[in-house]
Amino acid sequence: MMAPFRLAHLSDPHLPPLPAARLRDLAGKRAFGYLNWTRNRHKYHRRDVLDALVSDMQAQQPDHIAVTGDLVNLALDAEFNPARQWLEGVGSPTDVTVIPGNHDAYVRATRHRFVSHFGDYLRGDADGAAAHFPFVRRRGPVALIGVSSAVPTPPLMATGWLGHPQLDALDAILAQLSREDAFRVLLVHHPLHSDGRAKRLTDSHQLLALLRRHGVELVLHGHDHIHSTMWFDGPERKIPAIGVPSASALARKHYPAAAYNLFTIERDGNDWRCEQTVRGLGDHAGIRELKQVRLS
């Protein structure tokens, strides 16, 4: 009998601190984001919190780590090299899979920098030198399916969009994987349902239609900076979609402190068994286990 596979998930590190910005870089949307960072966000996105969370996660010795976007804040040129160095500290491209978030494609001028800097962390197993979306990476019994909902948006908007080319390719990928013996995990930055029009995935109904037709075992996302579990229809059973708080955050208002999820995946007869362990910054100093949930 094979040992259980352990998949860790963290999201939205919003890597602090923000590097010095030139005045010419702060036009348009970046001006709003820069003001928000200097007035508010720098107070609760902390590098010491992020480092403690990653250290605890690595101590759990997961078989693989998924990072669902928002590594940077304003997609300044000066943010990408430090983000790459941080990601290399999390793990190698073999052991870590990453997808972009809306902050990684904050403006049109640098929207493609994420793929050029992190391409080996999101290159599919069969994709050769090219990095594109959607991609598939097989790790043990798990098939990680990565899509990009990261698109530049106007000021005060944080919506995401997959688009027809990705959705058509995803349709074919999910159809193929449905015939294989794999625990399918879809990675997407935006949640599949949102009550806020400014933060939603605008073509989520089309993605949900694909999931109803083909199914996956698990969806992992970020973006909302909260603990979240939503259930969506699949062809045979409900599909859990799990969100996680920002990996660098102190608790504030309705946003919880930094946390990550650890999923233990194994065969259970003809079905899959998946258990979720939530670890994060508790009421006292240090990272601890917050809860355990059986998903299937």
GROMACS .gro file of C-alpha atoms in nm:
model
  296
    1MET     CA    1   0.000   0.000   0.000
    2MET     CA    2   0.138   0.340  -0.098
    3ALA     CA    3   0.201   0.602   0.169
    4PRO     CA    4  -0.043   0.896   0.170
    5PHE     CA    5   0.053   1.192  -0.049
    6ARG     CA    6   0.075   1.523   0.135
    7LEU     CA    7   0.001   1.842  -0.059
    8ALA     CA    8   0.056   2.181   0.106
    9HIS     CA    9  -0.124   2.493  -0.014
   10LEU     CA   10  -0.046   2.857   0.061
   11SER     CA   11  -0.146   3.173  -0.120
   12ASP     CA   12  -0.119   3.550  -0.143
   13PRO     CA   13   0.217   3.610   0.026
   14HIS     CA   14   0.217   3.969  -0.109
   15LEU     CA   15   0.588   3.960  -0.048
   16PRO     CA   16   0.695   4.241   0.186
   17PRO     CA   17   0.859   4.487   0.195
   18LEU     CA   18   0.761   4.681  -0.115
   19PRO     CA   19   1.078   4.798  -0.295
   20ALA     CA   20   1.137   5.165  -0.361
   21ALA     CA   21   0.927   5.284  -0.654
   22ARG     CA   22   1.014   5.548  -0.910
   23LEU     CA   23   0.759   5.822  -0.965
   24ARG     CA   24   0.711   5.723  -1.330
   25ASP     CA   25   0.616   5.370  -1.218
   26LEU     CA   26   0.327   5.494  -1.009
   27ALA     CA   27   0.088   5.615  -1.277
   28GLY     CA   28  -0.267   5.482  -1.308
   29LYS     CA   29  -0.364   5.179  -1.104
   30ARG     CA   30  -0.027   5.152  -0.933
   31ALA     CA   31  -0.082   5.494  -0.770
   32PHE     CA   32  -0.390   5.360  -0.591
   33GLY     CA   33  -0.209   5.042  -0.493
   34TYR     CA   34   0.097   5.228  -0.368
   35LEU     CA   35  -0.114   5.456  -0.148
   36ASN     CA   36  -0.303   5.155  -0.012
   37TRP     CA   37   0.025   4.978   0.067
   38THR     CA   38   0.194   5.275   0.237
   39ARG     CA   39  -0.113   5.372   0.438
   40ASN     CA   40  -0.251   5.031   0.533
   41ARG     CA   41  -0.123   4.706   0.388
   42HIS     CA   42   0.238   4.736   0.505
   43LYS     CA   43   0.109   4.720   0.864
   44TYR     CA   44  -0.035   4.369   0.833
   45HIS     CA   45   0.167   4.199   0.558
   46ARG     CA   46   0.479   4.095   0.748
   47ARG     CA   47   0.789   3.912   0.629
   48ASP     CA   48   0.849   3.755   0.971
   49VAL     CA   49   0.501   3.604   0.961
   50LEU     CA   50   0.557   3.468   0.610
   51ASP     CA   51   0.894   3.321   0.704
   52ALA     CA   52   0.749   3.151   1.013
   53LEU     CA   53   0.464   3.003   0.812
   54VAL     CA   54   0.693   2.867   0.540
   55SER     CA   55   0.933   2.724   0.799
   56ASP     CA   56   0.649   2.540   0.971
   57MET     CA   57   0.518   2.411   0.639
   58GLN     CA   58   0.859   2.279   0.538
   59ALA     CA   59   0.888   2.106   0.877
   60GLN     CA   60   0.576   1.904   0.789
   61GLN     CA   61   0.771   1.763   0.490
   62PRO     CA   62   0.491   1.777   0.231
   63ASP     CA   63   0.540   1.586  -0.093
   64HIS     CA   64   0.448   1.895  -0.294
   65ILE     CA   65   0.357   2.262  -0.239
   66ALA     CA   66   0.101   2.467  -0.436
   67VAL     CA   67   0.114   2.847  -0.430
   68THR     CA   68  -0.195   3.012  -0.580
   69GLY     CA   69  -0.071   3.357  -0.668
   70ASP     CA   70  -0.017   3.715  -0.558
   71LEU     CA   71   0.353   3.676  -0.488
   72VAL     CA   72   0.406   4.049  -0.555
   73ASN     CA   73   0.202   4.363  -0.491
   74LEU     CA   74   0.220   4.620  -0.773
   75ALA     CA   75   0.407   4.409  -1.032
   76LEU     CA   76   0.697   4.655  -1.025
   77ASP     CA   77   1.005   4.538  -1.213
   78ALA     CA   78   1.197   4.546  -0.886
   79GLU     CA   79   0.956   4.302  -0.717
   80PHE     CA   80   1.012   3.999  -0.938
   81ASN     CA   81   1.372   3.905  -0.854
   82PRO     CA   82   1.310   3.910  -0.476
   83ALA     CA   83   0.994   3.705  -0.533
   84ARG     CA   84   1.193   3.451  -0.733
   85GLN     CA   85   1.451   3.427  -0.453
   86TRP     CA   86   1.173   3.376  -0.199
   87LEU     CA   87   1.012   3.103  -0.410
   88GLU     CA   88   1.345   2.921  -0.445
   89GLY     CA   89   1.360   2.923  -0.065
   90VAL     CA   90   1.018   2.757  -0.051
   91GLY     CA   91   1.134   2.472  -0.276
   92SER     CA   92   1.259   2.362  -0.615
   93PRO     CA   93   1.047   2.374  -0.933
   94THR     CA   94   1.007   1.996  -0.903
   95ASP     CA   95   0.854   2.031  -0.556
   96VAL     CA   96   0.657   2.355  -0.590
   97THR     CA   97   0.386   2.458  -0.838
   98VAL     CA   98   0.282   2.822  -0.870
   99ILE     CA   99   0.014   3.012  -1.061
  100PRO     CA  100  -0.028   3.391  -1.088
  101GLY     CA  101  -0.275   3.613  -0.908
  102ASN     CA  102  -0.418   3.948  -1.011
  103HIS     CA  103  -0.139   4.140  -0.833
  104ASP     CA  104   0.118   3.946  -1.037
  105ALA     CA  105  -0.042   4.091  -1.353
  106TYR     CA  106  -0.132   4.425  -1.198
  107VAL     CA  107  -0.064   4.639  -1.506
  108ARG     CA  108  -0.025   4.566  -1.877
  109ALA     CA  109   0.340   4.674  -1.886
  110THR     CA  110   0.454   4.382  -1.668
  111ARG     CA  111   0.169   4.132  -1.704
  112HIS     CA  112   0.400   3.874  -1.870
  113ARG     CA  113   0.683   3.904  -1.618
  114PHE     CA  114   0.538   3.633  -1.396
  115VAL     CA  115   0.570   3.360  -1.658
  116SER     CA  116   0.919   3.471  -1.759
  117HIS     CA  117   1.042   3.471  -1.397
  118PHE     CA  118   0.863   3.163  -1.267
  119GLY     CA  119   0.816   2.955  -1.582
  120ASP     CA  120   0.993   2.646  -1.447
  121TYR     CA  121   0.752   2.645  -1.149
  122LEU     CA  122   0.447   2.630  -1.375
  123ARG     CA  123   0.568   2.434  -1.677
  124GLY     CA  124   0.359   2.126  -1.746
  125ASP     CA  125   0.524   1.784  -1.758
  126ALA     CA  126   0.465   1.750  -2.133
  127ASP     CA  127   0.520   2.115  -2.230
  128GLY     CA  128   0.894   2.111  -2.308
  129ALA     CA  129   1.049   2.456  -2.293
  130ALA     CA  130   0.717   2.643  -2.318
  131ALA     CA  131   0.518   2.758  -2.017
  132HIS     CA  132   0.150   2.819  -2.079
  133PHE     CA  133  -0.197   2.779  -1.928
  134PRO     CA  134  -0.358   2.547  -1.857
  135PHE     CA  135  -0.084   2.304  -1.760
  136VAL     CA  136  -0.074   1.962  -1.594
  137ARG     CA  137   0.189   1.836  -1.352
  138ARG     CA  138   0.173   1.479  -1.219
  139ARG     CA  139   0.317   1.423  -0.874
  140GLY     CA  140   0.254   1.078  -0.731
  141PRO     CA  141  -0.121   1.010  -0.746
  142VAL     CA  142  -0.199   1.383  -0.789
  143ALA     CA  143  -0.259   1.566  -1.116
  144LEU     CA  144  -0.214   1.942  -1.060
  145ILE     CA  145  -0.402   2.147  -1.320
  146GLY     CA  146  -0.299   2.512  -1.328
  147VAL     CA  147  -0.495   2.795  -1.488
  148SER     CA  148  -0.439   3.169  -1.490
  149SER     CA  149  -0.716   3.410  -1.395
  150ALA     CA  150  -0.465   3.696  -1.369
  151VAL     CA  151  -0.546   3.989  -1.595
  152PRO     CA  152  -0.482   4.365  -1.561
  153THR     CA  153  -0.792   4.551  -1.443
  154PRO     CA  154  -0.892   4.917  -1.391
  155PRO     CA  155  -0.827   5.089  -1.057
  156LEU     CA  156  -1.034   4.956  -0.766
  157MET     CA  157  -1.110   4.634  -0.958
  158ALA     CA  158  -0.962   4.290  -0.886
  159THR     CA  159  -1.164   4.065  -1.112
  160GLY     CA  160  -1.022   3.763  -1.292
  161TRP     CA  161  -1.090   3.598  -1.626
  162LEU     CA  162  -0.987   3.272  -1.789
  163GLY     CA  163  -1.108   3.331  -2.146
  164HIS     CA  164  -1.219   3.090  -2.418
  165PRO     CA  165  -0.874   2.957  -2.520
  166GLN     CA  166  -0.798   2.842  -2.164
  167LEU     CA  167  -1.147   2.706  -2.109
  168ASP     CA  168  -1.142   2.510  -2.436
  169ALA     CA  169  -0.801   2.361  -2.352
  170LEU     CA  170  -0.915   2.285  -1.999
  171ASP     CA  171  -1.220   2.103  -2.135
  172ALA     CA  172  -0.992   1.865  -2.326
  173ILE     CA  173  -0.753   1.822  -2.031
  174LEU     CA  174  -1.030   1.741  -1.784
  175ALA     CA  175  -1.189   1.499  -2.029
  176GLN     CA  176  -0.860   1.311  -2.059
  177LEU     CA  177  -0.788   1.310  -1.686
  178SER     CA  178  -1.137   1.180  -1.610
  179ARG     CA  179  -1.030   0.856  -1.780
  180GLU     CA  180  -0.713   0.826  -1.574
  181ASP     CA  181  -0.647   0.715  -1.218
  182ALA     CA  182  -0.551   1.048  -1.064
  183PHE     CA  183  -0.654   1.276  -0.780
  184ARG     CA  184  -0.723   1.592  -0.978
  185VAL     CA  185  -0.648   1.929  -0.816
  186LEU     CA  186  -0.741   2.250  -0.997
  187LEU     CA  187  -0.531   2.555  -0.905
  188VAL     CA  188  -0.690   2.895  -0.972
  189HIS     CA  189  -0.629   3.227  -0.798
  190HIS     CA  190  -0.985   3.360  -0.787
  191PRO     CA  191  -1.260   3.175  -0.600
  192LEU     CA  192  -1.530   3.011  -0.810
  193HIS     CA  193  -1.800   3.218  -0.642
  194SER     CA  194  -1.780   3.569  -0.500
  195ASP     CA  195  -2.041   3.808  -0.364
  196GLY     CA  196  -1.823   4.105  -0.458
  197ARG     CA  197  -1.847   4.214  -0.822
  198ALA     CA  198  -1.509   4.387  -0.803
  199LYS     CA  199  -1.327   4.067  -0.702
  200ARG     CA  200  -1.509   3.790  -0.887
  201LEU     CA  201  -1.402   3.547  -1.157
  202THR     CA  202  -1.608   3.686  -1.443
  203ASP     CA  203  -1.641   3.361  -1.639
  204SER     CA  204  -1.680   3.131  -1.338
  205HIS     CA  205  -2.010   2.995  -1.472
  206GLN     CA  206  -1.825   2.848  -1.770
  207LEU     CA  207  -1.561   2.694  -1.547
  208LEU     CA  208  -1.827   2.549  -1.319
  209ALA     CA  209  -1.997   2.394  -1.622
  210LEU     CA  210  -1.671   2.213  -1.707
  211LEU     CA  211  -1.644   2.086  -1.351
  212ARG     CA  212  -2.002   1.960  -1.357
  213ARG     CA  213  -1.922   1.771  -1.678
  214HIS     CA  214  -1.580   1.627  -1.599
  215GLY     CA  215  -1.517   1.672  -1.228
  216VAL     CA  216  -1.204   1.717  -1.017
  217GLU     CA  217  -1.138   1.602  -0.662
  218LEU     CA  218  -1.029   1.939  -0.523
  219VAL     CA  219  -1.006   2.309  -0.615
  220LEU     CA  220  -0.750   2.533  -0.443
  221HIS     CA  221  -0.759   2.913  -0.461
  222GLY     CA  222  -0.660   3.232  -0.282
  223HIS     CA  223  -0.754   3.597  -0.345
  224ASP     CA  224  -1.009   3.651  -0.064
  225HIS     CA  225  -0.752   3.621   0.221
  226ILE     CA  226  -0.994   3.413   0.432
  227HIS     CA  227  -1.053   3.051   0.527
  228SER     CA  228  -1.311   2.927   0.283
  229THR     CA  229  -1.476   2.598   0.186
  230MET     CA  230  -1.736   2.594  -0.089
  231TRP     CA  231  -1.891   2.289  -0.254
  232PHE     CA  232  -1.979   2.269  -0.622
  233ASP     CA  233  -2.152   2.008  -0.835
  234GLY     CA  234  -1.945   1.744  -1.011
  235PRO     CA  235  -2.063   1.461  -1.236
  236GLU     CA  236  -2.092   1.216  -0.945
  237ARG     CA  237  -2.027   1.403  -0.619
  238LYS     CA  238  -1.973   1.749  -0.476
  239ILE     CA  239  -1.633   1.912  -0.528
  240PRO     CA  240  -1.469   2.102  -0.239
  241ALA     CA  241  -1.309   2.439  -0.326
  242ILE     CA  242  -1.073   2.556  -0.053
  243GLY     CA  243  -0.940   2.907   0.003
  244VAL     CA  244  -0.674   3.017   0.249
  245PRO     CA  245  -0.572   3.347   0.415
  246SER     CA  246  -0.277   3.552   0.299
  247ALA     CA  247   0.047   3.375   0.394
  248SER     CA  248   0.200   3.695   0.536
  249ALA     CA  249  -0.096   3.849   0.718
  250LEU     CA  250  -0.162   3.953   1.072
  251ALA     CA  251  -0.528   3.928   1.172
  252ARG     CA  252  -0.733   4.242   1.112
  253LYS     CA  253  -1.107   4.311   1.105
  254HIS     CA  254  -1.270   4.005   0.940
  255TYR     CA  255  -0.943   3.882   0.784
  256PRO     CA  256  -0.775   3.600   0.977
  257ALA     CA  257  -0.403   3.565   1.036
  258ALA     CA  258  -0.170   3.377   0.803
  259ALA     CA  259  -0.236   3.007   0.752
  260TYR     CA  260  -0.177   2.723   0.511
  261ASN     CA  261  -0.352   2.395   0.437
  262LEU     CA  262  -0.205   2.048   0.431
  263PHE     CA  263  -0.402   1.782   0.242
  264THR     CA  264  -0.339   1.412   0.305
  265ILE     CA  265  -0.449   1.214   0.000
  266GLU     CA  266  -0.472   0.837  -0.032
  267ARG     CA  267  -0.671   0.562  -0.196
  268ASP     CA  268  -0.972   0.428  -0.005
  269GLY     CA  269  -1.091   0.128  -0.203
  270ASN     CA  270  -1.214   0.260  -0.537
  271ASP     CA  271  -1.245   0.612  -0.402
  272TRP     CA  272  -1.010   0.877  -0.267
  273ARG     CA  273  -0.971   0.983   0.093
  274CYS     CA  274  -0.866   1.343   0.153
  275GLU     CA  275  -0.814   1.508   0.490
  276GLN     CA  276  -0.740   1.878   0.540
  277THR     CA  277  -0.522   2.009   0.821
  278VAL     CA  278  -0.517   2.385   0.875
  279ARG     CA  279  -0.203   2.529   1.033
  280GLY     CA  280  -0.156   2.896   1.101
  281LEU     CA  281  -0.082   3.183   1.332
  282GLY     CA  282  -0.298   3.134   1.640
  283ASP     CA  283  -0.387   3.357   1.931
  284HIS     CA  284  -0.037   3.319   2.069
  285ALA     CA  285   0.303   3.344   1.905
  286GLY     CA  286   0.396   3.068   1.666
  287ILE     CA  287   0.229   2.849   1.408
  288ARG     CA  288   0.003   2.571   1.531
  289GLU     CA  289  -0.267   2.334   1.410
  290LEU     CA  290  -0.601   2.510   1.391
  291LYS     CA  291  -0.830   2.228   1.275
  292GLN     CA  292  -0.866   1.904   1.083
  293VAL     CA  293  -1.145   1.824   0.837
  294ARG     CA  294  -1.219   1.513   0.633
  295LEU     CA  295  -1.324   1.623   0.283
  296SER     CA  296  -1.381   1.280   0.128
   0.00000   0.00000   0.00000
